[in-house]
Short mmCIF file of C-alpha atoms in Angstrom, two decimals:
data_model
loop_
_atom_site.label_atom_id
_atom_site.label_comp_id
_atom_site.label_asym_id
_atom_site.label_seq_id
_atom_site.Cartn_x
_atom_site.Cartn_y
_atom_site.Cartn_z
CA MET F 1211 0.00 0.00 0.00
CA ILE F 1212 1.38 3.41 -1.01
CA ARG F 1213 0.94 6.02 1.71
CA VAL F 1214 0.07 9.53 0.51
CA LEU F 1215 -0.12 12.88 2.31
CA VAL F 1216 -2.41 15.49 0.68
CA VAL F 1217 -1.51 19.15 1.23
CA ASP F 1218 -3.89 21.86 -0.02
CA ASP F 1219 -5.52 24.86 1.64
CA SER F 1220 -8.86 24.12 -0.07
CA GLY F 1221 -11.08 21.67 1.78
CA PHE F 1222 -12.83 20.83 -1.50
CA MET F 1223 -9.52 19.99 -3.21
CA ARG F 1224 -8.39 17.83 -0.31
CA MET F 1225 -11.65 15.87 -0.52
CA ALA F 1226 -11.45 15.58 -4.32
CA LEU F 1227 -7.80 14.50 -4.26
CA ARG F 1228 -8.51 11.89 -1.58
CA ARG F 1229 -11.27 10.35 -3.72
CA ILE F 1230 -9.08 10.35 -6.83
CA ILE F 1231 -6.04 8.92 -5.04
CA GLU F 1232 -7.94 6.12 -3.28
CA ALA F 1233 -10.12 5.15 -6.28
CA GLU F 1234 -8.20 1.99 -7.22
CA GLY F 1235 -7.31 0.63 -3.80
CA ASP F 1236 -3.49 0.59 -3.91
CA LEU F 1237 -2.96 4.14 -2.63
CA ARG F 1238 -4.17 5.39 0.74
CA VAL F 1239 -4.31 8.97 2.03
CA VAL F 1240 -2.80 8.79 5.51
CA GLY F 1241 -3.10 12.49 6.29
CA GLU F 1242 -4.19 15.92 5.12
CA ALA F 1243 -2.71 19.36 5.74
CA ALA F 1244 -4.01 22.84 4.91
CA ASP F 1245 -0.70 24.74 5.07
CA GLY F 1246 3.03 24.21 4.72
CA GLU F 1247 3.80 24.13 8.44
CA ALA F 1248 1.28 21.35 9.03
CA ALA F 1249 2.68 19.53 5.99
CA ILE F 1250 6.17 19.44 7.51
CA GLU F 1251 4.84 18.18 10.85
CA GLN F 1252 2.73 15.47 9.25
CA ALA F 1253 5.51 14.41 6.88
CA ALA F 1254 7.81 13.85 9.87
CA ARG F 1255 5.15 12.10 11.96
CA LEU F 1256 3.30 10.02 9.36
CA ARG F 1257 6.28 9.19 7.11
CA PRO F 1258 4.28 8.98 3.85
CA ASP F 1259 5.80 7.56 0.69
CA VAL F 1260 4.74 10.52 -1.43
CA ILE F 1261 3.10 13.94 -0.96
CA ALA F 1262 0.66 15.75 -3.27
CA MET F 1263 1.61 19.37 -2.47
CA ASP F 1264 -0.12 22.66 -3.34
CA VAL F 1265 1.95 25.84 -3.84
CA GLU F 1266 -0.05 28.81 -2.56
CA MET F 1267 -1.04 28.23 1.08
CA PRO F 1268 -1.21 30.25 4.32
CA LYS F 1269 1.58 30.30 6.94
CA LEU F 1270 4.12 28.60 4.66
CA ASP F 1271 3.92 27.99 0.92
CA GLY F 1272 4.45 24.65 -0.73
CA LEU F 1273 7.87 25.53 -2.17
CA GLU F 1274 9.42 26.31 1.20
CA ALA F 1275 7.61 23.39 2.81
CA THR F 1276 9.11 21.09 0.17
CA ARG F 1277 12.61 22.44 0.83
CA ARG F 1278 12.25 21.72 4.56
CA ILE F 1279 10.69 18.30 4.02
CA MET F 1280 13.68 17.32 1.88
CA ALA F 1281 15.88 17.89 4.94
CA LEU F 1282 14.03 15.17 6.89
CA PRO F 1283 15.63 11.73 7.25
CA ASP F 1284 14.47 9.55 4.33
CA PRO F 1285 12.11 12.21 2.90
CA PRO F 1286 9.04 11.31 0.85
CA ALA F 1287 8.75 12.12 -2.83
CA VAL F 1288 6.92 15.43 -3.35
CA LEU F 1289 4.66 15.95 -6.37
CA MET F 1290 3.45 19.53 -6.78
CA VAL F 1291 -0.27 19.76 -7.68
CA SER F 1292 -1.11 23.42 -8.22
CA HIS F 1293 -2.65 26.06 -10.46
CA HIS F 1294 0.86 27.51 -10.82
CA THR F 1295 2.83 24.47 -11.99
CA SER F 1296 2.10 24.40 -15.70
CA ASP F 1297 4.76 23.10 -18.08
CA GLY F 1298 7.63 25.53 -18.42
CA SER F 1299 6.46 27.86 -15.64
CA ALA F 1300 8.89 29.58 -13.27
CA THR F 1301 7.04 27.97 -10.35
CA ALA F 1302 7.54 24.50 -11.83
CA LEU F 1303 11.27 25.15 -12.12
CA ALA F 1304 11.37 26.52 -8.57
CA ALA F 1305 9.60 23.38 -7.34
CA LEU F 1306 12.27 21.15 -8.89
CA ASP F 1307 14.94 23.40 -7.34
CA ARG F 1308 13.42 22.84 -3.88
CA GLY F 1309 13.37 19.07 -4.30
CA ALA F 1310 10.02 18.21 -5.87
CA VAL F 1311 10.25 15.22 -8.20
CA ASP F 1312 7.45 16.23 -10.56
CA TYR F 1313 4.50 18.56 -10.97
CA LEU F 1314 0.96 18.47 -12.28
CA CYS F 1315 -1.19 21.49 -13.10
CA LYS F 1316 -4.71 21.52 -11.67
CA ASP F 1317 -6.08 23.65 -14.50
CA GLY F 1318 -7.58 22.46 -17.76
CA ASP F 1319 -7.14 24.08 -21.17
CA LEU F 1320 -10.18 26.27 -20.59
CA GLY F 1321 -9.23 27.28 -17.06
CA GLY F 1322 -10.56 26.04 -13.73
CA VAL F 1323 -9.76 22.80 -11.96
CA ASP F 1324 -9.68 19.83 -14.35
CA LEU F 1325 -10.60 16.90 -12.11
CA SER F 1326 -10.78 14.50 -15.05
CA ARG F 1327 -7.14 15.22 -15.90
CA LEU F 1328 -6.12 14.70 -12.29
CA ASP F 1329 -8.05 11.42 -12.30
CA ARG F 1330 -6.18 10.30 -15.45
CA GLU F 1331 -2.66 11.28 -14.37
CA LEU F 1332 -2.27 11.67 -10.63
CA ARG F 1333 -2.38 8.06 -9.44
CA GLY F 1334 0.14 6.90 -12.03
CA ARG F 1335 2.61 9.60 -11.07
CA LEU F 1336 2.21 8.91 -7.36
CA ARG F 1337 2.84 5.20 -7.94
CA HIS F 1338 5.87 5.89 -10.10
CA TRP F 1339 7.61 8.23 -7.65
CA ALA F 1340 6.79 6.06 -4.65
CA GLY F 1341 8.52 3.22 -6.51
CA GLN F 1342 11.53 5.38 -7.35
CA ARG F 1343 11.85 6.40 -3.70
CA ALA F 1344 11.73 2.78 -2.58
CA ALA F 1345 14.46 1.77 -5.04
CA VAL F 1346 17.26 3.11 -2.86
CA ARG F 1347 16.86 3.15 0.91
CA PRO F 1348 18.67 5.56 3.23
CA ALA F 1349 21.57 3.15 3.78
CA ALA F 1350 23.09 4.46 0.58
CA ARG F 1351 23.43 7.89 2.21
CA GLY F 1352 26.07 6.54 4.54
CA ALA F 1353 28.21 4.95 1.86
CA ALA F 1354 31.87 5.73 2.33
CA PRO F 1355 33.18 8.34 -0.10
CA VAL F 1356 35.53 7.03 -2.75
CA ARG F 1357 38.81 8.90 -3.08
CA VAL F 1358 40.49 7.11 -5.96
CA VAL F 1359 42.07 9.41 -8.55
CA ARG F 1360 42.26 8.32 -12.16
CA ALA F 1361 43.37 10.31 -15.15
CA ALA F 1362 40.87 11.18 -17.89
CA GLY F 1363 43.25 11.98 -20.69
CA GLY F 1364 41.71 12.17 -24.15
CA CYS F 1365 38.23 12.98 -22.82
CA ASP F 1366 35.93 14.07 -25.66
CA VAL F 1367 32.60 14.57 -23.81
CA VAL F 1368 31.24 15.06 -20.30
CA VAL F 1369 27.84 13.48 -19.55
CA VAL F 1370 25.84 14.50 -16.48
CA GLY F 1371 22.75 12.99 -14.87
CA ALA F 1372 20.49 14.62 -12.28
CA SER F 1373 16.96 14.46 -10.92
CA THR F 1374 15.47 15.71 -7.64
CA GLY F 1375 17.18 18.96 -6.65
CA GLY F 1376 19.12 18.93 -9.90
CA PRO F 1377 18.69 22.54 -11.12
CA ASP F 1378 20.61 24.05 -8.19
CA ALA F 1379 23.24 21.30 -8.24
CA LEU F 1380 23.71 21.71 -11.99
CA ALA F 1381 24.12 25.48 -11.64
CA ALA F 1382 26.83 25.04 -9.02
CA PHE F 1383 28.57 22.31 -11.02
CA LEU F 1384 28.57 24.27 -14.29
CA ALA F 1385 29.70 27.52 -12.65
CA ALA F 1386 32.66 25.75 -11.05
CA ALA F 1387 33.57 23.82 -14.20
CA GLY F 1388 33.43 26.89 -16.46
CA ARG F 1389 33.60 26.53 -20.25
CA LEU F 1390 35.03 23.09 -20.79
CA PRO F 1391 37.24 22.23 -23.79
CA VAL F 1392 34.78 19.44 -24.65
CA PRO F 1393 30.96 19.26 -25.03
CA CYS F 1394 28.82 18.65 -21.95
CA VAL F 1395 25.46 16.84 -22.25
CA VAL F 1396 22.95 16.82 -19.38
CA ALA F 1397 20.07 14.43 -18.66
CA GLN F 1398 17.97 16.16 -15.99
CA HIS F 1399 14.71 14.37 -15.22
CA MET F 1400 11.97 16.85 -16.14
CA PRO F 1401 8.63 17.05 -17.91
CA ALA F 1402 8.29 18.24 -21.48
CA ASP F 1403 8.54 21.98 -22.19
CA LEU F 1404 10.62 22.86 -19.13
CA GLY F 1405 13.93 22.69 -21.03
CA PRO F 1406 14.11 26.29 -22.35
CA ASP F 1407 13.43 27.81 -18.93
CA LEU F 1408 15.94 25.52 -17.25
CA ALA F 1409 18.55 26.33 -19.90
CA GLN F 1410 18.11 30.07 -19.31
CA HIS F 1411 18.23 29.54 -15.55
CA LEU F 1412 21.48 27.55 -15.74
CA ALA F 1413 23.13 29.92 -18.21
CA ARG F 1414 22.29 32.92 -16.04
CA LEU F 1415 23.65 31.34 -12.85
CA SER F 1416 26.71 29.63 -14.34
CA GLY F 1417 27.84 32.03 -17.07
CA VAL F 1418 28.21 29.06 -19.44
CA PRO F 1419 26.30 28.71 -22.76
CA VAL F 1420 23.40 26.28 -22.16
CA GLY F 1421 20.85 25.21 -24.77
CA VAL F 1422 18.21 22.55 -25.35
CA GLY F 1423 19.40 19.87 -27.74
CA ARG F 1424 17.90 19.12 -31.15
CA THR F 1425 18.07 15.73 -32.77
CA GLY F 1426 21.04 15.56 -35.11
CA GLN F 1427 22.72 18.52 -33.43
CA ARG F 1428 26.51 18.47 -33.49
CA LEU F 1429 27.92 18.82 -29.98
CA MET F 1430 30.39 21.69 -29.62
CA SER F 1431 33.23 22.23 -27.16
CA GLY F 1432 32.49 24.82 -24.50
CA GLU F 1433 28.72 24.37 -24.75
CA VAL F 1434 26.25 22.60 -22.45
CA THR F 1435 23.35 20.74 -24.08
CA LEU F 1436 20.22 19.77 -22.15
CA ILE F 1437 18.27 16.78 -23.41
CA SER F 1438 14.64 17.83 -23.90
CA GLY F 1439 12.25 17.04 -21.07
CA GLY F 1440 9.96 14.06 -21.50
CA THR F 1441 12.19 12.36 -24.08
CA ASP F 1442 15.49 10.48 -24.14
CA GLY F 1443 18.77 11.35 -25.80
CA HIS F 1444 21.81 9.37 -26.83
CA LEU F 1445 25.13 10.18 -28.41
CA ALA F 1446 26.14 9.09 -31.90
CA ARG F 1447 29.14 9.64 -34.17
CA GLY F 1448 28.66 12.24 -36.87
CA ALA F 1449 28.98 11.35 -40.53
CA GLY F 1450 32.60 11.24 -41.61
CA GLY F 1451 34.14 8.68 -39.30
CA PRO F 1452 35.85 8.78 -35.91
CA GLU F 1453 37.07 12.37 -36.30
CA ALA F 1454 33.65 13.78 -37.20
CA GLY F 1455 32.68 14.50 -33.60
CA LEU F 1456 29.57 13.60 -31.65
CA VAL F 1457 25.93 14.37 -32.39
CA LEU F 1458 22.81 14.12 -30.25
CA ARG F 1459 19.89 11.89 -31.19
CA LEU F 1460 16.49 12.28 -29.50
CA ALA F 1461 13.83 9.60 -29.26
CA GLY F 1462 11.28 8.25 -26.83
CA GLY F 1463 12.53 5.26 -24.90
CA ALA F 1464 11.27 2.59 -22.53
CA ALA F 1465 12.93 4.15 -19.47
CA ALA F 1466 10.75 4.87 -16.44
CA VAL F 1467 11.95 8.47 -16.25
CA HIS F 1468 13.03 10.91 -18.94
CA PRO F 1469 15.56 11.95 -20.01
CA SER F 1470 17.21 8.67 -19.08
CA VAL F 1471 20.65 8.97 -17.47
CA ASP F 1472 21.33 5.29 -18.13
CA LEU F 1473 20.70 5.68 -21.86
CA LEU F 1474 22.91 8.76 -22.12
CA PHE F 1475 25.77 7.11 -20.23
CA GLN F 1476 25.44 3.82 -22.13
CA SER F 1477 25.63 5.65 -25.46
CA ALA F 1478 28.69 7.56 -24.27
CA ALA F 1479 30.35 4.26 -23.36
CA LEU F 1480 29.66 2.98 -26.87
CA VAL F 1481 30.65 5.90 -29.10
CA ALA F 1482 32.91 8.29 -27.19
CA ARG F 1483 36.67 7.91 -27.26
CA ARG F 1484 36.72 8.64 -23.55
CA ALA F 1485 33.68 10.08 -21.79
CA LEU F 1486 33.59 11.37 -18.23
CA GLY F 1487 30.34 10.87 -16.28
CA VAL F 1488 28.90 12.83 -13.35
CA VAL F 1489 25.88 11.72 -11.27
CA LEU F 1490 24.22 14.45 -9.21
CA THR F 1491 21.36 14.51 -6.70
CA GLY F 1492 18.24 12.52 -7.53
CA MET F 1493 15.69 9.96 -6.41
CA GLY F 1494 15.88 6.36 -7.61
CA ARG F 1495 18.67 4.41 -9.36
CA ASP F 1496 18.85 5.95 -12.84
CA GLY F 1497 22.52 6.08 -13.81
CA VAL F 1498 23.76 2.86 -12.22
CA VAL F 1499 23.48 0.76 -15.40
CA GLY F 1500 25.04 3.51 -17.49
CA ALA F 1501 27.85 4.10 -14.99
CA ARG F 1502 28.67 0.39 -15.08
CA ALA F 1503 28.82 0.49 -18.88
CA MET F 1504 31.24 3.41 -18.68
CA GLN F 1505 33.37 1.67 -16.05
CA ASP F 1506 33.57 -1.43 -18.26
CA ARG F 1507 35.12 0.78 -20.96
CA GLY F 1508 37.57 2.38 -18.52
CA MET F 1509 35.67 5.68 -18.46
CA PRO F 1510 35.55 7.44 -15.07
CA VAL F 1511 32.33 8.38 -13.25
CA LEU F 1512 32.15 10.89 -10.39
CA ALA F 1513 29.24 11.24 -7.96
CA GLN F 1514 27.87 13.91 -5.66
CA THR F 1515 28.44 13.27 -1.97
CA PRO F 1516 25.19 12.01 -0.42
CA ALA F 1517 25.39 14.58 2.38
CA SER F 1518 25.26 17.44 -0.15
CA CYS F 1519 22.25 16.02 -2.08
CA VAL F 1520 18.62 17.04 -1.82
CA VAL F 1521 17.92 13.32 -2.30
CA ALA F 1522 20.87 10.92 -2.38
CA GLY F 1523 19.31 7.99 -4.24
CA MET F 1524 21.02 8.23 -7.64
CA PRO F 1525 24.58 9.11 -6.55
CA GLY F 1526 24.20 6.90 -3.48
CA ALA F 1527 23.37 3.92 -5.68
CA VAL F 1528 26.37 4.59 -7.93
CA ILE F 1529 28.65 4.89 -4.89
CA ALA F 1530 27.25 1.76 -3.24
CA ALA F 1531 27.85 -0.19 -6.46
CA GLY F 1532 31.52 0.85 -6.42
CA LEU F 1533 31.19 2.77 -9.69
CA ALA F 1534 32.25 6.26 -8.56
CA ILE F 1535 35.97 6.99 -8.65
CA GLU F 1536 35.55 10.22 -6.64
CA THR F 1537 32.86 12.10 -4.73
CA ALA F 1538 32.41 15.79 -3.93
CA ASP F 1539 29.72 18.45 -3.66
CA PRO F 1540 28.54 19.94 -6.99
CA ALA F 1541 31.08 22.79 -7.03
CA GLY F 1542 33.86 20.39 -6.10
CA LEU F 1543 32.83 18.06 -8.91
CA GLY F 1544 32.86 20.97 -11.34
CA ARG F 1545 36.38 21.95 -10.41
CA ARG F 1546 37.55 18.34 -10.56
CA VAL F 1547 36.00 17.77 -13.99
CA ALA F 1548 37.63 20.94 -15.31
CA GLY F 1549 41.00 19.62 -14.17
CA LEU F 1550 40.47 16.12 -15.55
CA VAL F 1551 39.47 17.19 -19.05
CA GLU F 1552 42.29 19.72 -19.52
#
């Protein structure tokens, strides 16, 4: 049984969400809260698997409540359900910054609450993120940091994976790394249409050129390419042989989350001369399979220290599997990557 906490200042919405969530029997609402302060208290006391969180509420809004909930031991997954979290909105990006795993807009195309859309989409998303949270338990947070140093001579691309809390971690990583002498490709778990706003956000904070990738795009040194939200991306060799450089291909895949870190890393292991991988904060295990593929080819993977993560699942899983050659906070990883690829 998946345990859900519903947080919304509207009594009608709490009732409606409870009926939608419990309609098929495998999800149970274990608590309700009408403001952010109550949400934090109930999250700590009830220990739900996942939270459906509103944004605008009295006392404390959902964004700040999410940030504080992420600081709890073994925090639940937080799905924002709000009028303000439409695809590509600044609020949606802020929610991911604070540690939300996903968002769903309450409104329909014609305005007003669209309960039929919530009925179609909400349960599936709650199930998915509860499963991702369960994939890596808190034990991974205590994994001993790896301090092996290995050269990365001949590196021709840096590939980065991130999920929950990724926008802030990516900004710190990119700012510290600066303009690299090789392309950098990022798989940040995010819904469709958020890519352009995230690219602008990262470019503004890091001072590095960041753009959303197009299929067939040639990857250029000094530039950061985000894989579009809601799809998957992999690397391929450009026409003209080994010296033609790398291009990005976009396509939907069978991965549970998109863009898939595993797929990006696996493709780098196949076609790059020598890729360097970085796994940042995120819920679940995406990146472990890809990191193993890179390790099998002698390509180094670095991971964010669990203590510096919003959620330590992804880097914690890579560390626990013995696949990370070094760990550091995002800025430390940026500086290290800059040194390794020189």
